[in-house]
mmCIF file of N, CA, C and O in Angstrom:
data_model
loop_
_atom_site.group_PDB
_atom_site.id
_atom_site.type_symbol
_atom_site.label_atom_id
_atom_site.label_comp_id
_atom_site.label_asym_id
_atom_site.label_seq_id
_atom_site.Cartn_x
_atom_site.Cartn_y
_atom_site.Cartn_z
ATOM 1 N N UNK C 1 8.765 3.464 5.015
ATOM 2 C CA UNK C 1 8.024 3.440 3.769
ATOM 3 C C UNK C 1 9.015 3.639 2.643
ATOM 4 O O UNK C 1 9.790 4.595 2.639
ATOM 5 N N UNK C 2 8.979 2.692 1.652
ATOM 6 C CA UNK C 2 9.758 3.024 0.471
ATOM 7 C C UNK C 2 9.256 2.630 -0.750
ATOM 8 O O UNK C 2 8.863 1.466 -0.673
ATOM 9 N N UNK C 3 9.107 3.096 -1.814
ATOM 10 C CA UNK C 3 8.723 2.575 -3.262
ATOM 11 C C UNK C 3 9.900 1.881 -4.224
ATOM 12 O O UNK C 3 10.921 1.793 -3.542
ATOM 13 N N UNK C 4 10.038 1.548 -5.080
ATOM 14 C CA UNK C 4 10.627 0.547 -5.933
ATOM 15 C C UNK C 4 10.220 0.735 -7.012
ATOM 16 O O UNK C 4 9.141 0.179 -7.214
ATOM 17 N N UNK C 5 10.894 1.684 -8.406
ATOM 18 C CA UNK C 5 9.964 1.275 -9.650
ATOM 19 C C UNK C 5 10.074 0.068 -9.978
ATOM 20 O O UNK C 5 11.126 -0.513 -9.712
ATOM 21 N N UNK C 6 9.159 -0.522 -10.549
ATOM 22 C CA UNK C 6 9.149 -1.977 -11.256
ATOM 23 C C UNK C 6 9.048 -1.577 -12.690
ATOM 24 O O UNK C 6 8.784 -0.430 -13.050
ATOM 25 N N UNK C 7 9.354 -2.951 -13.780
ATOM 26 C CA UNK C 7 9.535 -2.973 -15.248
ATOM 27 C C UNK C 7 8.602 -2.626 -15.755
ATOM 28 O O UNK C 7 8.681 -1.754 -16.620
ATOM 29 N N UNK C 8 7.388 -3.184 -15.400
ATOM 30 C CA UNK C 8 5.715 -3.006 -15.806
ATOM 31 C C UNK C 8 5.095 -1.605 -15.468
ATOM 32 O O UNK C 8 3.908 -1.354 -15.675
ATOM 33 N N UNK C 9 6.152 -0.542 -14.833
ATOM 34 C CA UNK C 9 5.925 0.692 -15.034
ATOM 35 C C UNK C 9 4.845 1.299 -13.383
ATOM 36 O O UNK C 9 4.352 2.406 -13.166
ATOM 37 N N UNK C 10 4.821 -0.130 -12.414
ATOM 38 C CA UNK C 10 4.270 0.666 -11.166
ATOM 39 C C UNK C 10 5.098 0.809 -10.032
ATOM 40 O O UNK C 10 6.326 0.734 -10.076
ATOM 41 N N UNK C 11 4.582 0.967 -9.247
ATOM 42 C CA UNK C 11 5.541 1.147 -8.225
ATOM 43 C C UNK C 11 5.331 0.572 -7.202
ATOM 44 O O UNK C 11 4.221 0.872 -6.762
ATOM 45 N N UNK C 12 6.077 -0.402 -6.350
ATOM 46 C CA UNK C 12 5.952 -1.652 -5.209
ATOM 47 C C UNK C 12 6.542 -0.931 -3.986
ATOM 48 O O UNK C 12 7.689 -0.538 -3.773
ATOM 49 N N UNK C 13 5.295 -0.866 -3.160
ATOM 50 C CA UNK C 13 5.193 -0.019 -1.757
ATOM 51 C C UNK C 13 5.712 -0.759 -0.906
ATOM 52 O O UNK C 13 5.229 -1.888 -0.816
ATOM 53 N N UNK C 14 6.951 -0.363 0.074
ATOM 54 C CA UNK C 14 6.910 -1.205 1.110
ATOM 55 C C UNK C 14 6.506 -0.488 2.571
ATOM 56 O O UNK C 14 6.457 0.725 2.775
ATOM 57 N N UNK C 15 6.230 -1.548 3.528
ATOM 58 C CA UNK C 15 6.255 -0.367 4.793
ATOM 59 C C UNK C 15 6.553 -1.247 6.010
ATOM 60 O O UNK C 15 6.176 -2.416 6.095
ATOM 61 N N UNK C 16 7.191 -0.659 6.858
ATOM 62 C CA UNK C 16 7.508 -1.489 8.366
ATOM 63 C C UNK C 16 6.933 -0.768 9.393
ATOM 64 O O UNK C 16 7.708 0.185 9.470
ATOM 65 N N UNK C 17 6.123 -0.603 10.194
ATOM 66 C CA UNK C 17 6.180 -0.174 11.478
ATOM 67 C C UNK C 17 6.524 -0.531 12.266
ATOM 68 O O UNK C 17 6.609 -1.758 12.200
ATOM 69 N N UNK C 18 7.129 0.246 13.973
ATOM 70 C CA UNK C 18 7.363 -0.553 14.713
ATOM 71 C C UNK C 18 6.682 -1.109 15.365
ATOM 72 O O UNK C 18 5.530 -1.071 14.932
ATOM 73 N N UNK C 19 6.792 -1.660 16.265
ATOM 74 C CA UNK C 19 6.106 -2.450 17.350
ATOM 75 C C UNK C 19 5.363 -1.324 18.157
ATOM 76 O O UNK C 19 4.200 -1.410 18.550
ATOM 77 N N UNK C 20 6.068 -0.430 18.315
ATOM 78 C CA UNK C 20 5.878 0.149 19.329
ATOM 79 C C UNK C 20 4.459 1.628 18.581
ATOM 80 O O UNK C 20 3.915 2.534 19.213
ATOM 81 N N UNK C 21 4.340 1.314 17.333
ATOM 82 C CA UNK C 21 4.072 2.739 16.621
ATOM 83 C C UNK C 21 2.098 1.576 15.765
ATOM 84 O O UNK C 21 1.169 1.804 14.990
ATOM 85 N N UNK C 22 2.581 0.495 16.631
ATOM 86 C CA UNK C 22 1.105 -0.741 15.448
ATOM 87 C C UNK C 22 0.068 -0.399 16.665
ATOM 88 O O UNK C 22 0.243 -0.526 17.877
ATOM 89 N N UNK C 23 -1.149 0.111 15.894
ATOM 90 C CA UNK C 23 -2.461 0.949 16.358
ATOM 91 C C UNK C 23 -2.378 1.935 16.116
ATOM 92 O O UNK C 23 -3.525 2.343 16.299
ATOM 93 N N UNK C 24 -1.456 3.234 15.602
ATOM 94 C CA UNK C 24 -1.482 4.191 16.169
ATOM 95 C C UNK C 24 -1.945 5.164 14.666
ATOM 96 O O UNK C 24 -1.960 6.394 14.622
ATOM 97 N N UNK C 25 -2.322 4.154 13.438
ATOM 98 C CA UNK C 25 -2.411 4.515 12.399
ATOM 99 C C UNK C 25 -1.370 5.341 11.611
ATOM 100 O O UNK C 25 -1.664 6.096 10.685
ATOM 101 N N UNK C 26 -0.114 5.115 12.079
ATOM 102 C CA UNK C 26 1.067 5.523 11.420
ATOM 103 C C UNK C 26 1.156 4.918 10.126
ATOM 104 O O UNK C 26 1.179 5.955 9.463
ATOM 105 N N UNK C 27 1.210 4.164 9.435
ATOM 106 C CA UNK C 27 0.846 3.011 8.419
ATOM 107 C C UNK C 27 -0.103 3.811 7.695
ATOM 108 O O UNK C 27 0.444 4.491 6.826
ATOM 109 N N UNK C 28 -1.005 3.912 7.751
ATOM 110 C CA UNK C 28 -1.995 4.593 6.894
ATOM 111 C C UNK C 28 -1.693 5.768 6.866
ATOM 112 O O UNK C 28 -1.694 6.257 5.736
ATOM 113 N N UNK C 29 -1.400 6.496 7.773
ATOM 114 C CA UNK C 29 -1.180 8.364 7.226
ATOM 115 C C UNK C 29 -0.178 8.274 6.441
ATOM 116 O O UNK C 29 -0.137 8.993 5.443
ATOM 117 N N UNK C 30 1.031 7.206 6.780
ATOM 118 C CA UNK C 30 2.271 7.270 5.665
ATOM 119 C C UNK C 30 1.666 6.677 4.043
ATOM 120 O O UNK C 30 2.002 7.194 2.977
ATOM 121 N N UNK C 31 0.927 5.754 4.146
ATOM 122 C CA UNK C 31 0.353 5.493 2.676
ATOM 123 C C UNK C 31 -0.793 6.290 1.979
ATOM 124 O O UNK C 31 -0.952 6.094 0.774
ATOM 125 N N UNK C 32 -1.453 7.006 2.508
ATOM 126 C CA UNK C 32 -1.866 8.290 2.343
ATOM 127 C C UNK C 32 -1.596 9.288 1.741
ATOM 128 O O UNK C 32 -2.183 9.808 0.792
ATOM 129 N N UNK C 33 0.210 9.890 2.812
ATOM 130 C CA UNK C 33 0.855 10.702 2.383
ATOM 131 C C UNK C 33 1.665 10.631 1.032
ATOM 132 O O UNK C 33 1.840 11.429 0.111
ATOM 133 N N UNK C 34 2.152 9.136 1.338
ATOM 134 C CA UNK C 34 2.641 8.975 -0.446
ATOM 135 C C UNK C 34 1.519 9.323 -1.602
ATOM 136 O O UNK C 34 1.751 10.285 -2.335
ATOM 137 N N UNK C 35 0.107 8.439 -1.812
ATOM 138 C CA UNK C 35 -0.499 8.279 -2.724
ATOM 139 C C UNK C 35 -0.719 10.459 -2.865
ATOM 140 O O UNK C 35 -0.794 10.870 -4.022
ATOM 141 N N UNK C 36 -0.786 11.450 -1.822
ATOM 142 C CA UNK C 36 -1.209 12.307 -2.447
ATOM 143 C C UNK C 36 -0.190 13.554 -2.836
ATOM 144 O O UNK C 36 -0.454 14.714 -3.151
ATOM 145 N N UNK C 37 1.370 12.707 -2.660
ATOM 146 C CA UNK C 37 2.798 13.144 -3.082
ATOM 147 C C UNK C 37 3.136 12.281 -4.760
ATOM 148 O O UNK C 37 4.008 12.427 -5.617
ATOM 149 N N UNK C 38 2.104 11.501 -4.637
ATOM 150 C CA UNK C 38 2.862 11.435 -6.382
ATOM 151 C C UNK C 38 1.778 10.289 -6.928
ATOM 152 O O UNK C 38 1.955 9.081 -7.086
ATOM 153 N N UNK C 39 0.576 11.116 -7.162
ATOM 154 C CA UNK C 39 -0.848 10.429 -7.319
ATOM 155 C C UNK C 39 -0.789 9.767 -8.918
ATOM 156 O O UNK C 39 -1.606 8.946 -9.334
ATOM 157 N N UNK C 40 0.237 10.257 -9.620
ATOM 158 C CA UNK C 40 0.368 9.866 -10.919
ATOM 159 C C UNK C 40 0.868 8.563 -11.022
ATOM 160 O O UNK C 40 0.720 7.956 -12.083
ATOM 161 N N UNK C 41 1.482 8.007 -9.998
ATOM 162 C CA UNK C 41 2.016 6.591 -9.823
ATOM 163 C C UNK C 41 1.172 5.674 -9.703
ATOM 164 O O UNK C 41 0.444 5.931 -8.744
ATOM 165 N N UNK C 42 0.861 4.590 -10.270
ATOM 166 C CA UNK C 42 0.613 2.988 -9.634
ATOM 167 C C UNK C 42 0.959 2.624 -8.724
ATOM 168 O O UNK C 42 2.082 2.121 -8.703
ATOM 169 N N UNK C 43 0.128 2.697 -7.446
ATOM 170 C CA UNK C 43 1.106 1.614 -6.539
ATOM 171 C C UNK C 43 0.845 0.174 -6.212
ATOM 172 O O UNK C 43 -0.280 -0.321 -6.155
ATOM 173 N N UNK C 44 1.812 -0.367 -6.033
ATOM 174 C CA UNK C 44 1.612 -2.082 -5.858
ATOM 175 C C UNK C 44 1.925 -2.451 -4.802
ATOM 176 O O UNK C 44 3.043 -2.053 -4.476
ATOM 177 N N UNK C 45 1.428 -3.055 -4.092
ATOM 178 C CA UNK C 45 1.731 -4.028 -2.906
ATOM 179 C C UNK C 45 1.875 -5.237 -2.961
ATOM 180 O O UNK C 45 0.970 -5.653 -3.684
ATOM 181 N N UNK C 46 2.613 -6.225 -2.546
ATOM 182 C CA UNK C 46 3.054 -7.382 -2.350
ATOM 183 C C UNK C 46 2.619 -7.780 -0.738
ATOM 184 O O UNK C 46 3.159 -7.156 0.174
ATOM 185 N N UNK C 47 1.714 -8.746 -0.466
ATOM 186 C CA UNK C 47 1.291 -8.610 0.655
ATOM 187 C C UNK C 47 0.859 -10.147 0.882
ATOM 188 O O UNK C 47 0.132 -10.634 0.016
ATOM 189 N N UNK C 48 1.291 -11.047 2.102
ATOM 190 C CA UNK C 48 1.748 -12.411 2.176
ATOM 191 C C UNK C 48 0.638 -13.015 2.635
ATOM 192 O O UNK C 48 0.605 -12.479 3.743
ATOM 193 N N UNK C 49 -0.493 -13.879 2.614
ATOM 194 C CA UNK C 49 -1.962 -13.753 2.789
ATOM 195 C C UNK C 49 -1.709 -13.835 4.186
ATOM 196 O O UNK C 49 -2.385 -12.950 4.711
ATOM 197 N N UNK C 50 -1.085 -14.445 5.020
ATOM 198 C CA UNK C 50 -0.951 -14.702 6.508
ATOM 199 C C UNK C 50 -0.713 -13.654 7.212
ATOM 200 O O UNK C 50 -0.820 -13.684 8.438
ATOM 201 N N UNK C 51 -0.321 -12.463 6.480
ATOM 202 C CA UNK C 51 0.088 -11.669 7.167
ATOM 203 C C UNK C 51 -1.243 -10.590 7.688
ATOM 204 O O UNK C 51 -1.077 -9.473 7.197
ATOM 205 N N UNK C 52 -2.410 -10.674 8.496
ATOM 206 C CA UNK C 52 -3.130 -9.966 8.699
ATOM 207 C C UNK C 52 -3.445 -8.259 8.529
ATOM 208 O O UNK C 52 -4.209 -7.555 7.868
ATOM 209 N N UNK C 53 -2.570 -8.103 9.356
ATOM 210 C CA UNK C 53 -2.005 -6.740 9.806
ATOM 211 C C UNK C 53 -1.867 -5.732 8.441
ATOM 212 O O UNK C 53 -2.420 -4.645 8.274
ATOM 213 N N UNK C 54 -1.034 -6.383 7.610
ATOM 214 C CA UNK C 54 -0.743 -5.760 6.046
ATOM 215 C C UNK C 54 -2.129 -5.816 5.345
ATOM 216 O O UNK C 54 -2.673 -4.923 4.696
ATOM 217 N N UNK C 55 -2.536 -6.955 5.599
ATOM 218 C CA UNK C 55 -3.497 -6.991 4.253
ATOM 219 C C UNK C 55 -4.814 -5.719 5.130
ATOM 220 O O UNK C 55 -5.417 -5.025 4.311
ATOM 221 N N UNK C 56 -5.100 -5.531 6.290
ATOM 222 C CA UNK C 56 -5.891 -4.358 6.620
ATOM 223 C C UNK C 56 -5.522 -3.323 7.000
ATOM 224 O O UNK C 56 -6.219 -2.600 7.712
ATOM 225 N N UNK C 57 -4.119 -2.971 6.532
ATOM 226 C CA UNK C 57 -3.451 -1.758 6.080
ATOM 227 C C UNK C 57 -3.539 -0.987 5.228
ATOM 228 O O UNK C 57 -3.674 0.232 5.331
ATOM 229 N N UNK C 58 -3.435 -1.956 3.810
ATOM 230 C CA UNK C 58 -3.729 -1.854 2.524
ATOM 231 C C UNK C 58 -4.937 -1.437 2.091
ATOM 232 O O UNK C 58 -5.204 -0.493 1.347
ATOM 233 N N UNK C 59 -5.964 -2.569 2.856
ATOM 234 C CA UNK C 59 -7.156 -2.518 2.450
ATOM 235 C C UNK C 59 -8.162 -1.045 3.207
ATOM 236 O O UNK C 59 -9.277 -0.652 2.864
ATOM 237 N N UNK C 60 -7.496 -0.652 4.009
ATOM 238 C CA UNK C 60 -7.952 0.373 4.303
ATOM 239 C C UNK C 60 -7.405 2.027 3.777
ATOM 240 O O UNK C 60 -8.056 3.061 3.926
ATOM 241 N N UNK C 61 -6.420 1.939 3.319
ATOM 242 C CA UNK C 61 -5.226 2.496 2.207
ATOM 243 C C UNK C 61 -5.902 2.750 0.527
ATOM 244 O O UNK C 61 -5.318 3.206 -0.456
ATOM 245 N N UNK C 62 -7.234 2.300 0.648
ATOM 246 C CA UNK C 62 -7.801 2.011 -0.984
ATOM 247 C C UNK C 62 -7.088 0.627 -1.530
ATOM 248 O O UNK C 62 -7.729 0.329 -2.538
ATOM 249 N N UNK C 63 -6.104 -0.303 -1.332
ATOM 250 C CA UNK C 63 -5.940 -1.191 -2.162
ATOM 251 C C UNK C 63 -6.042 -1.906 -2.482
ATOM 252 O O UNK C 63 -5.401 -2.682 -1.774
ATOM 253 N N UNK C 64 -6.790 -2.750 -3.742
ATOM 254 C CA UNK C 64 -7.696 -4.219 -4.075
ATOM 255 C C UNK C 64 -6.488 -5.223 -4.311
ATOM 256 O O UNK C 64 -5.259 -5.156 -4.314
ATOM 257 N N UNK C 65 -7.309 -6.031 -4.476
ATOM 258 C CA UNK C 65 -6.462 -7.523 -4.724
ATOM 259 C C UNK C 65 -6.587 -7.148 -6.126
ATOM 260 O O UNK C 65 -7.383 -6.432 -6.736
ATOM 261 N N UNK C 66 -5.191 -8.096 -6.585
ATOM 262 C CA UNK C 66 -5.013 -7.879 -8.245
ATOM 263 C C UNK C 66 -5.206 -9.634 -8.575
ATOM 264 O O UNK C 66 -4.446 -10.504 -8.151
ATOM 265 N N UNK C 67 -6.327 -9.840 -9.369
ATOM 266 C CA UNK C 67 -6.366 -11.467 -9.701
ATOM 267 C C UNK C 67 -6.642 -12.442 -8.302
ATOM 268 O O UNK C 67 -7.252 -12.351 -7.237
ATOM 269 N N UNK C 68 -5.863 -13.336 -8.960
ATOM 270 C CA UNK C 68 -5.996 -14.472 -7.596
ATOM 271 C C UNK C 68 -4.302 -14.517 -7.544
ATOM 272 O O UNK C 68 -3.712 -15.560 -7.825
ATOM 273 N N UNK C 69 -3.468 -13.099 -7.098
ATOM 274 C CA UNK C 69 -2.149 -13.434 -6.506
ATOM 275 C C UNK C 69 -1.930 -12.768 -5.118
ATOM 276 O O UNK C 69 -2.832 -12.856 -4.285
ATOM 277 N N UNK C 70 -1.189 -12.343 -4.929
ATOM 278 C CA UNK C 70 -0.790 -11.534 -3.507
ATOM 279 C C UNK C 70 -0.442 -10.221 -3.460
ATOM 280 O O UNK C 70 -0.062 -9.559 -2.494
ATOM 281 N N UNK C 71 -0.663 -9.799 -4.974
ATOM 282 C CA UNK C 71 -0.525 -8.464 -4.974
ATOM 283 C C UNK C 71 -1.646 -7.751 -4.994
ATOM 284 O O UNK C 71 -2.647 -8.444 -5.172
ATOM 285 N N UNK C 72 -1.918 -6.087 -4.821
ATOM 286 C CA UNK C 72 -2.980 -5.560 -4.629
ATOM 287 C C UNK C 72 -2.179 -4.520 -4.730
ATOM 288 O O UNK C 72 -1.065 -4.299 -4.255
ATOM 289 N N UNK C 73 -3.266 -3.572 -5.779
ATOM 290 C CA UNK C 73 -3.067 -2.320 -5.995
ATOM 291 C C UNK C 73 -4.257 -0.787 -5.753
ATOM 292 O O UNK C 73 -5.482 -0.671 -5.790
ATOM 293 N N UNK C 74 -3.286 0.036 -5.544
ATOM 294 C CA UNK C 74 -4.209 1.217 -4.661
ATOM 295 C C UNK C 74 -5.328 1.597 -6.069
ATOM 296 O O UNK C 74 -5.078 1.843 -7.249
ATOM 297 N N UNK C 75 -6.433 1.521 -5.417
ATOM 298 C CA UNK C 75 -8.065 1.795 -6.305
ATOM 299 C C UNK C 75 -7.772 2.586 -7.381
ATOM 300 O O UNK C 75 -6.882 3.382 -7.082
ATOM 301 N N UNK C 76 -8.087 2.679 -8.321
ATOM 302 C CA UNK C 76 -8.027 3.803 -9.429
ATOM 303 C C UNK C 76 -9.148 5.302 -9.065
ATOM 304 O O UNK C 76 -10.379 5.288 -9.072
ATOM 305 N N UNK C 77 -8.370 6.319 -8.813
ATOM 306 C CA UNK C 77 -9.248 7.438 -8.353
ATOM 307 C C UNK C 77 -9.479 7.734 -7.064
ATOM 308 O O UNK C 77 -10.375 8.453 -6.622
ATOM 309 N N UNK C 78 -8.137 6.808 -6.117
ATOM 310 C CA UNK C 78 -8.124 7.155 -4.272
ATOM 311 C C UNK C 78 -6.785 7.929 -4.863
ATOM 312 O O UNK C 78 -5.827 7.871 -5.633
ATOM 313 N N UNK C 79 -7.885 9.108 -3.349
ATOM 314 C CA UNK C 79 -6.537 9.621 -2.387
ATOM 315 C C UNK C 79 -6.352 9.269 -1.760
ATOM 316 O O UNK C 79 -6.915 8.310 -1.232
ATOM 317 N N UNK C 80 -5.276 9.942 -1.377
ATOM 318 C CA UNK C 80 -4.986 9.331 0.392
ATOM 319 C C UNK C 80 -5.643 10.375 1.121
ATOM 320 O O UNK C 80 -5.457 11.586 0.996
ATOM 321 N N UNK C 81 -6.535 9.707 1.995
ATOM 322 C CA UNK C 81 -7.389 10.516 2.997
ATOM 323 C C UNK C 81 -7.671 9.713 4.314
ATOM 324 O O UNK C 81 -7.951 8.523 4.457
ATOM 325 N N UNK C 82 -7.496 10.839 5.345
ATOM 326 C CA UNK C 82 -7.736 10.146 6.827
ATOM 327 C C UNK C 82 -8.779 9.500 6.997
ATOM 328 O O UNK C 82 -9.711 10.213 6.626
ATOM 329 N N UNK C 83 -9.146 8.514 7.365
ATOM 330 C CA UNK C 83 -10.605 7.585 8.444
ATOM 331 C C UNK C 83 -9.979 6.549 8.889
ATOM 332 O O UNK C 83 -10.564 5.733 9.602
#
């Protein structure tokens, strides 16, 4: 998991899991744990439409689609909380 400030003042989330760690909801407790380590931030995701896996990472993470692009940002007023 790593963030990136960007110019526009948010911050672009990345995350990898391994192979060995996909189901195990590692992915979400880590985006979780960020949003309730520095809740004052924007976060942004960049997320590739093909890529399944990410986009119901995110979307379970609080984060909407922004427009009609590929980015999506965490809800205004989520924590990060377990389900």
């Amino acid at each position: 998991l790593r963030t990136s400030a960007r110019a526009d003042g948010t911050h672009e989330v990345s995350i990898l899991v391994s192979k060995a760690a996909r189901g195990s909801r590692l992915g979400k407790a880590a985006l979780d744990a960020l949003a309730r380590l520095v809740p004052e931030r924007r976060l942004v995701a960049y997320v590739k439409p093909e890529n399944a896996a990410s986009l119901n990472l995110f979307a379970r993470a609080g984060y909407e689609k922004v427009g009609n692009s590929d980015w999506y940002q965490r809800s205004t007023g989520q924590r990060g909380q377990s389900s």
